[in-house]
mmCIF file of C-alpha atoms in Angstrom:
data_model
loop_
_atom_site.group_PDB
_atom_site.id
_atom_site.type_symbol
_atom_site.label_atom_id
_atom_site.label_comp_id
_atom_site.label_asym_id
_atom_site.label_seq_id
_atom_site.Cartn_x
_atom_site.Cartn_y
_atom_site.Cartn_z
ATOM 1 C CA UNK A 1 17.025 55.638 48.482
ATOM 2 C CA UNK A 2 19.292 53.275 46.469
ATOM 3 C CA UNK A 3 21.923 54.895 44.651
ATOM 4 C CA UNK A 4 20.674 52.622 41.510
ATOM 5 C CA UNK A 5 17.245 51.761 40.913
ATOM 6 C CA UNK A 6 15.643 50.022 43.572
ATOM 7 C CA UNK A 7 14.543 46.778 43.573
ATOM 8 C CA UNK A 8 11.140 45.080 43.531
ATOM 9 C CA UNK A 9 9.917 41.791 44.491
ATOM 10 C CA UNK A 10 6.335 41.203 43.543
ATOM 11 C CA UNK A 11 4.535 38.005 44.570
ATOM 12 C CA UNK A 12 1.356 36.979 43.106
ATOM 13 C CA UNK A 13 2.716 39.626 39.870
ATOM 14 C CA UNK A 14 0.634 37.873 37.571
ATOM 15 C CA UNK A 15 -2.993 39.415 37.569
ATOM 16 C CA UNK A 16 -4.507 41.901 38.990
ATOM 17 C CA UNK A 17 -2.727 44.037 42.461
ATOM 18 C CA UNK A 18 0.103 42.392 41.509
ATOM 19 C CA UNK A 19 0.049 43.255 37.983
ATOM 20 C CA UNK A 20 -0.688 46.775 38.557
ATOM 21 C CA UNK A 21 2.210 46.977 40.925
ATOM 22 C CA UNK A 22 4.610 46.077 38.614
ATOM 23 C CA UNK A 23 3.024 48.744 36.434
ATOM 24 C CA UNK A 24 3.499 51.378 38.377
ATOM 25 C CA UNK A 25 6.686 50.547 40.071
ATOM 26 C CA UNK A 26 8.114 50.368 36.576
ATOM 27 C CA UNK A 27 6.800 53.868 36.111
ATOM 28 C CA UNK A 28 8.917 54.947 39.216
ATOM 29 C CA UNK A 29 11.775 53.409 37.922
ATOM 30 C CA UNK A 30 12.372 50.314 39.944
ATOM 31 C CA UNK A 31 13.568 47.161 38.467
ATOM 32 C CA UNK A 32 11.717 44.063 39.429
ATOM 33 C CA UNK A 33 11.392 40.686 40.103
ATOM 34 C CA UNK A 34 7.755 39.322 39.183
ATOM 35 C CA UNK A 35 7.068 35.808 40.755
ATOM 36 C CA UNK A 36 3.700 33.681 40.226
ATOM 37 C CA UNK A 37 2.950 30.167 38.873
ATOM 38 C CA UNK A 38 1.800 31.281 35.082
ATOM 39 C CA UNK A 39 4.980 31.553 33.468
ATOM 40 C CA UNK A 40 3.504 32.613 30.631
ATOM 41 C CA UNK A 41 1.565 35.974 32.008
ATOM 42 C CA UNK A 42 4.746 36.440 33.541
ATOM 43 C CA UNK A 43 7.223 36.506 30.870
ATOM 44 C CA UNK A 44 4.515 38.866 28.723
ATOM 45 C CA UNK A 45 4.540 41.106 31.401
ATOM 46 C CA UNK A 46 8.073 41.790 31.834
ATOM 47 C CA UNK A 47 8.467 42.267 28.337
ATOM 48 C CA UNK A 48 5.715 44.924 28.293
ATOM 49 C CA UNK A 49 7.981 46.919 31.153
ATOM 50 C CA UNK A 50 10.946 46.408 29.497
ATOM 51 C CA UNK A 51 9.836 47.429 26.278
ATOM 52 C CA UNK A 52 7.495 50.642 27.871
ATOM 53 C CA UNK A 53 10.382 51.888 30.826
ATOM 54 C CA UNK A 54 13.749 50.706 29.785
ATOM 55 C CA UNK A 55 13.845 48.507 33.333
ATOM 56 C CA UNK A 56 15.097 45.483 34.339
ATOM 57 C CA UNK A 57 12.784 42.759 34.600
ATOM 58 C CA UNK A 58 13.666 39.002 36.071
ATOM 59 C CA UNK A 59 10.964 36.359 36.044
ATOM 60 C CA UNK A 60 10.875 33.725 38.817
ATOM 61 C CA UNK A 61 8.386 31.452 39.010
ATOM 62 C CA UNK A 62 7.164 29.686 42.045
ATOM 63 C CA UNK A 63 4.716 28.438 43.951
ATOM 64 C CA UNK A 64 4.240 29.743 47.264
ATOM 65 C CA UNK A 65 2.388 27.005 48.356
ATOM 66 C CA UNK A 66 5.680 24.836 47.980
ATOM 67 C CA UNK A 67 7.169 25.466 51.609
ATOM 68 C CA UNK A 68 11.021 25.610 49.838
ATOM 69 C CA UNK A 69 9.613 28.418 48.122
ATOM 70 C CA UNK A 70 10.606 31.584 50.133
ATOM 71 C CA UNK A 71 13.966 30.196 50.505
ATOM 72 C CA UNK A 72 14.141 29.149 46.805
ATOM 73 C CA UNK A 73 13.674 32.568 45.798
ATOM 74 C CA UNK A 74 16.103 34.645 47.922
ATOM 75 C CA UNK A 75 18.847 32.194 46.893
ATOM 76 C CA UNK A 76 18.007 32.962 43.134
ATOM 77 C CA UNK A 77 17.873 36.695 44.165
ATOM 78 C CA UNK A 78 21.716 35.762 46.184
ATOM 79 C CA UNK A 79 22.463 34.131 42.886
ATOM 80 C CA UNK A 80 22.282 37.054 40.517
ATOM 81 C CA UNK A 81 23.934 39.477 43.283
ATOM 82 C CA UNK A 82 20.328 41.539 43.342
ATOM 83 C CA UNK A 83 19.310 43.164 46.757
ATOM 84 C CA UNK A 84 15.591 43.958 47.492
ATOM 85 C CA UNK A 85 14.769 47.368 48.143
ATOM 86 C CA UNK A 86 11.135 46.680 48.201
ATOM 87 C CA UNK A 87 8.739 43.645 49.075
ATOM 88 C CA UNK A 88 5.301 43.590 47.975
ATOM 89 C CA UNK A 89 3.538 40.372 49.669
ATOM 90 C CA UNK A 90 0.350 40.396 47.308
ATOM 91 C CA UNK A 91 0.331 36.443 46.347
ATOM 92 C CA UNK A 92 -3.244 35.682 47.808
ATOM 93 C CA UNK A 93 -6.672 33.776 46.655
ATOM 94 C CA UNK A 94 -9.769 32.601 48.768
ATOM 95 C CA UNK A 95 -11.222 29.324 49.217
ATOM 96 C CA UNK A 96 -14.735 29.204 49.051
ATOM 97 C CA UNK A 97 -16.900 27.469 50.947
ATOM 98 C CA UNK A 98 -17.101 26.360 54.969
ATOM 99 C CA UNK A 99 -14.231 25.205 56.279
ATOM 100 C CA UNK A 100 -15.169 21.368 56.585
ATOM 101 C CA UNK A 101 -16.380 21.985 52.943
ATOM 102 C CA UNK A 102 -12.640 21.460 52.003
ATOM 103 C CA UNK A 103 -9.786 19.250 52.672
ATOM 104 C CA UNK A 104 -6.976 19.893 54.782
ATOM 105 C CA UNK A 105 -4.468 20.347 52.162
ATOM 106 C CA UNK A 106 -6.563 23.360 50.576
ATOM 107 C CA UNK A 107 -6.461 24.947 53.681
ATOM 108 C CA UNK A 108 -2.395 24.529 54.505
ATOM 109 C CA UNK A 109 -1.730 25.911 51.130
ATOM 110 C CA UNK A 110 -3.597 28.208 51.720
ATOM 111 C CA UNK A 111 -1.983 29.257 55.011
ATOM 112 C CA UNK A 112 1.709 28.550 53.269
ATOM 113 C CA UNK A 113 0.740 31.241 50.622
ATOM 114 C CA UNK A 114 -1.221 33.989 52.722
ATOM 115 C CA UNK A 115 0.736 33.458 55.639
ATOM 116 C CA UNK A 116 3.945 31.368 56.082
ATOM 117 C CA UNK A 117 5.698 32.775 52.996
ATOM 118 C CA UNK A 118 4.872 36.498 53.334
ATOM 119 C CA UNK A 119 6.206 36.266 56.659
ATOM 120 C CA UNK A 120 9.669 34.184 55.758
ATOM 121 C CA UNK A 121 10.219 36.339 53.233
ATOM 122 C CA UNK A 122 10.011 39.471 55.121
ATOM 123 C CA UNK A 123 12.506 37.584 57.929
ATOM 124 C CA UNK A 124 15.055 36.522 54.734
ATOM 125 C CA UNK A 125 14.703 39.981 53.212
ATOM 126 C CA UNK A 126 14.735 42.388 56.492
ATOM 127 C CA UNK A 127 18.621 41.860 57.500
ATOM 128 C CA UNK A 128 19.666 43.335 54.014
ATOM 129 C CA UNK A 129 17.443 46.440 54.297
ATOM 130 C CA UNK A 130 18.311 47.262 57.593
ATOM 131 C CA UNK A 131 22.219 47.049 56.739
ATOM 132 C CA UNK A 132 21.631 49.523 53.676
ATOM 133 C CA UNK A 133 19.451 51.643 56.428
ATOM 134 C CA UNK A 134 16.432 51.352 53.662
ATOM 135 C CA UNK A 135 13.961 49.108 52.893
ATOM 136 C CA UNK A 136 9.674 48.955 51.925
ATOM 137 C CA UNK A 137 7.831 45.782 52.969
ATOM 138 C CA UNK A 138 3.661 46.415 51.722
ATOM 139 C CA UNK A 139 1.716 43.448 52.888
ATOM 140 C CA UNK A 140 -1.684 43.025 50.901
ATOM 141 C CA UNK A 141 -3.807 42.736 53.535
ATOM 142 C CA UNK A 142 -7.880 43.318 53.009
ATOM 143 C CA UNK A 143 -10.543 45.487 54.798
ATOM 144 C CA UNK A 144 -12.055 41.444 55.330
ATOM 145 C CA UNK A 145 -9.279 41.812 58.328
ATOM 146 C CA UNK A 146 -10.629 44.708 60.495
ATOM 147 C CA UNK A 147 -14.550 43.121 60.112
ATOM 148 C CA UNK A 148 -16.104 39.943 61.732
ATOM 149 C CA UNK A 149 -15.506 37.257 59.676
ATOM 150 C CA UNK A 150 -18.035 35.727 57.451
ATOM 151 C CA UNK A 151 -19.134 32.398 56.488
ATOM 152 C CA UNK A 152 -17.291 30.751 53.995
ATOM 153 C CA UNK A 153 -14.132 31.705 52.772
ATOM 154 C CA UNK A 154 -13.431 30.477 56.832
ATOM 155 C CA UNK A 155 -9.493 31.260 56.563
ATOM 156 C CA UNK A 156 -9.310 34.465 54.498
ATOM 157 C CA UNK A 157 -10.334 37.120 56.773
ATOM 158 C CA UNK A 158 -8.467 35.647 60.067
ATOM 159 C CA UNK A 159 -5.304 35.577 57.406
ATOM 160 C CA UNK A 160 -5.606 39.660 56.659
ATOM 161 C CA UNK A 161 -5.837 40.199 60.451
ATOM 162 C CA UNK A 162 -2.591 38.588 60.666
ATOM 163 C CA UNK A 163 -0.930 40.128 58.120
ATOM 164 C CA UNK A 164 -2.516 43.757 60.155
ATOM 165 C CA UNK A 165 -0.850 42.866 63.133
ATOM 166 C CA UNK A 166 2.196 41.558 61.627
ATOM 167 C CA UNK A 167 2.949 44.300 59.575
ATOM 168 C CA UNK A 168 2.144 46.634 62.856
ATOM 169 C CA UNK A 169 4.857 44.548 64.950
ATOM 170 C CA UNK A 170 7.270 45.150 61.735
ATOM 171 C CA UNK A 171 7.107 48.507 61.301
ATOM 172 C CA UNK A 172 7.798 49.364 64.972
ATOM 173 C CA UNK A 173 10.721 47.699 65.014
ATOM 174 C CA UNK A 174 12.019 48.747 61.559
ATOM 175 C CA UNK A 175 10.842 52.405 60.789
ATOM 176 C CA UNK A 176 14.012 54.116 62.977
ATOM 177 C CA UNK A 177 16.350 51.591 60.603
ATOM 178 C CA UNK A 178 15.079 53.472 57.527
ATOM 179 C CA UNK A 179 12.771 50.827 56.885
ATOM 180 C CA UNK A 180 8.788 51.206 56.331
ATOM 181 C CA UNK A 181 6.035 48.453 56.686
ATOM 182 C CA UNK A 182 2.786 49.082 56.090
ATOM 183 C CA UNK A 183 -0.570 46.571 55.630
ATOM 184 C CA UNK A 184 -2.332 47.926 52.887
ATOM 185 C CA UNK A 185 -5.772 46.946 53.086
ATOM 186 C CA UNK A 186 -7.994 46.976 49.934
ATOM 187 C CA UNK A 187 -12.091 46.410 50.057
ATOM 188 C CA UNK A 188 -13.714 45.248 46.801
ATOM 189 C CA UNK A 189 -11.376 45.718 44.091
ATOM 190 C CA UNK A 190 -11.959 44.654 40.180
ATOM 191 C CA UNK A 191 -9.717 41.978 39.841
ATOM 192 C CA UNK A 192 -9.677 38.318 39.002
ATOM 193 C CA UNK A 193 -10.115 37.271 42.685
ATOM 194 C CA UNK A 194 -14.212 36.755 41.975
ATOM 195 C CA UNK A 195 -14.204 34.926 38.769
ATOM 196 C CA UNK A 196 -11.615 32.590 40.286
ATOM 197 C CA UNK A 197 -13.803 31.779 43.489
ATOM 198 C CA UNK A 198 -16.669 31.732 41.735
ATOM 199 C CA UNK A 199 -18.768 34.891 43.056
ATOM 200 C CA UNK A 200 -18.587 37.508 39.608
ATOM 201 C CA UNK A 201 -21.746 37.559 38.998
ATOM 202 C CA UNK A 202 -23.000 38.258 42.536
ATOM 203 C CA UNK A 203 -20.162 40.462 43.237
ATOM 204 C CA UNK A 204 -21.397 42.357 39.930
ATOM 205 C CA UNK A 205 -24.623 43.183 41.930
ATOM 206 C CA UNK A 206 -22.669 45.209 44.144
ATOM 207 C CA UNK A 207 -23.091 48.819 43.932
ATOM 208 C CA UNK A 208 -19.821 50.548 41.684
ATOM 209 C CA UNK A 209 -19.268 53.638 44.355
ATOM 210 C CA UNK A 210 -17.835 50.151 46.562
ATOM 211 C CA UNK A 211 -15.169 48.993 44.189
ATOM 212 C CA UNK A 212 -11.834 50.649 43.646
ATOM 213 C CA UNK A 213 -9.492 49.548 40.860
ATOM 214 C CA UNK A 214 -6.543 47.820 40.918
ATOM 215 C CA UNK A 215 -4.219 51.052 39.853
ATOM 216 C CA UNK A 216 -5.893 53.208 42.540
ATOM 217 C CA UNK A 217 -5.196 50.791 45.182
ATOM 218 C CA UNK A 218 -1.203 50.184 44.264
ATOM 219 C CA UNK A 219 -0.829 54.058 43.858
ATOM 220 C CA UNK A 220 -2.248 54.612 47.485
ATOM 221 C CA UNK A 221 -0.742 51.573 48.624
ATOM 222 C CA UNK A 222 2.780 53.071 47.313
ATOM 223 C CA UNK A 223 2.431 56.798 48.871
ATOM 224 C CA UNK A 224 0.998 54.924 52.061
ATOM 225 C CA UNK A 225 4.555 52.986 53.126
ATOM 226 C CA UNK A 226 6.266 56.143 51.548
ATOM 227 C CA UNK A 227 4.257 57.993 54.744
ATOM 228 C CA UNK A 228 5.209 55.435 57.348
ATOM 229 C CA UNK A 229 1.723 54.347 57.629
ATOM 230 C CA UNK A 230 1.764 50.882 59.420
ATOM 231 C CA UNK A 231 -1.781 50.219 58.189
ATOM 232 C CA UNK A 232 -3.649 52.010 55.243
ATOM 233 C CA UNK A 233 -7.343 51.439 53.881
ATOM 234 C CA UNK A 234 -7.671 52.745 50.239
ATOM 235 C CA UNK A 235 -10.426 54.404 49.801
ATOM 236 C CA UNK A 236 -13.425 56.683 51.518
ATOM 237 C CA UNK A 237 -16.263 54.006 51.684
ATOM 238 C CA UNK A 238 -13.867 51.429 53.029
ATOM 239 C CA UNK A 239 -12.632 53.371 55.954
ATOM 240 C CA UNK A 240 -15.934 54.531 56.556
ATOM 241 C CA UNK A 241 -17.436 50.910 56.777
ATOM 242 C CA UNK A 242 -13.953 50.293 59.056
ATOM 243 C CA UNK A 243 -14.773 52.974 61.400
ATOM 244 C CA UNK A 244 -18.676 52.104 61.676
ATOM 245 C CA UNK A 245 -17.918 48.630 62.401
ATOM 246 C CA UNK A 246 -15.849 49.089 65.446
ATOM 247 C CA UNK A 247 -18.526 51.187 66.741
ATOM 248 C CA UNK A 248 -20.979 48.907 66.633
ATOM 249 C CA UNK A 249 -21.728 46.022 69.574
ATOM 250 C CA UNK A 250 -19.547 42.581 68.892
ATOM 251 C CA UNK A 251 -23.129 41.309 68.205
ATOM 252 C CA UNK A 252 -24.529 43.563 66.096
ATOM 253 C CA UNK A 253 -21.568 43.635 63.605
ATOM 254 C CA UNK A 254 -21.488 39.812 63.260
ATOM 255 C CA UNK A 255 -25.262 39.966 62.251
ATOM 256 C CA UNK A 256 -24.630 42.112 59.853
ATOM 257 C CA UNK A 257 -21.961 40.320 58.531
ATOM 258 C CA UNK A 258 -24.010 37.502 58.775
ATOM 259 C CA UNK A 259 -26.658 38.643 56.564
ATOM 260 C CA UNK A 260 -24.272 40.743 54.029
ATOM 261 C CA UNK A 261 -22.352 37.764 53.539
ATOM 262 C CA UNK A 262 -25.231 35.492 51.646
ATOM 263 C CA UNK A 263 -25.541 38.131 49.584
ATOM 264 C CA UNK A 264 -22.172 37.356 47.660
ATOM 265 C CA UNK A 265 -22.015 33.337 48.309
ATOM 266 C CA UNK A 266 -22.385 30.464 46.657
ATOM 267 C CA UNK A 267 -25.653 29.219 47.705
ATOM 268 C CA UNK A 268 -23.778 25.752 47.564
ATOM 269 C CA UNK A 269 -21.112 26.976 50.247
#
């Protein structure tokens, strides 16, 4: 560990996963740096933490989907002389409907956020951790990456799978330099993610034992990458559905992803 604090950089820190790691990170004593678009959620946030656990707290807002983002943001970080001990990639959102449904520039933001600047981050941030021989990279992935994709939402599944097998890749070549990588992989989680895409009030038809919240998902997210696991699904239903699924027949599991997936669509997707 750091012989200071460590040091956090949260993406997406300004609702939900995000949110709640900044929470709890504070808790643990890091110091952060929260980065999202709403400056506003932002700047209330950090004063909450400041106020609550006596930490440092730096807002930087970006856009991910701005390609000069990454870059922007580890030369404010080279700026102020801060190091990151730990990444959290969480900046993520879906885009409903079928992929000719939407134009091409929804979908390359989309890939620029989910998977372009999680990955150039973890390149411009890995060299510093490995020198200090200590580092934690947790890439929010989704359960939507180890399941046949659905209809709709076209790009959001194949983007977790990367971010799997990414952060698999990672930690194999970074766990015997002190640094751990793990893909933490959350199933339904009570969030804003459904009222922005549309789909609360069919995901509110979904039975409660399948949703986690966003504090139980950061706290086994956290003692996950503290483990060395390269991949971690939060909670017992999830895994279970994981484990089931890879059973089944190719076919079979794409039918039934088939059918499960109208149940929480836009009919108008």
């Amino acid at each position: 560990m750091p012989a200071n604090r460590p040091l956090s950089l949260i993406t997406g820190a300004s609702a939900g996963i995000g949110t709640a790691f900044a929470r709890r990170l504070a808790v643990l004593g890091h110091d952060l740096v929260l980065t999202a678009r709403r400056v506003d959620r932002l700047e209330a946030l950090a004063a909450e933490l400041r106020e609550k656990h006596g930490v440092s707290v730096m807002v930087l807002p970006n856009d991910l989907a701005n390609p000069g983002a990454p870059q922007a943001l580890c030369d404010a970080l080279r700026q102020h002389d801060l190091q990151v001990d730990w990444l959290i990639n969480n900046a993520g959102y879906g885009v409903p409907g079928s992929f000719l449904a939407n134009d091409w520039k929804a979908h390359a933001d989309f890939l620029q956020v989910l998977l372009t600047a999680p990955t150039e981050l973890a390149w411009r941030l890995l060299p510093g951790m490995r020198k200090r021989g200590y580092g934690r990279i947790i890439n929010v992935a989704s359960l939507a990456g180890h399941v046949p994709g659905p209809a709709g939402h076209t790009l959001y599944a194949a983007s977790k799978a990367y971010l799997i097998k990414f952060s698999q890749s990672l930690a194999l070549e970074n766990r015997e330099a002190g640094v751990n990588v793990c893909a933490l992989c959350p199933g339904f989680t009570w969030s804003e993610f459904h009222d922005v895409t549309g789909t609360r009030d069919k995901m509110n038809q979904m039975p409660g034992f399948m949703w986690l919240s966003a504090e139980q998902v950061v706290r086994q997210g956290i003692d996950a990458v503290e483990r060395g696991q390269a991949v971690y699904i939060p909670g017992r239903v999830n895994r279970a559905i994981k484990t089931i699924v890879q059973l089944m027949p190719d076919r079979l599991a794409m039918w039934l992803s088939a059918r499960e997936s109208k149940r929480y669509r836009n009919a108008d997707e």
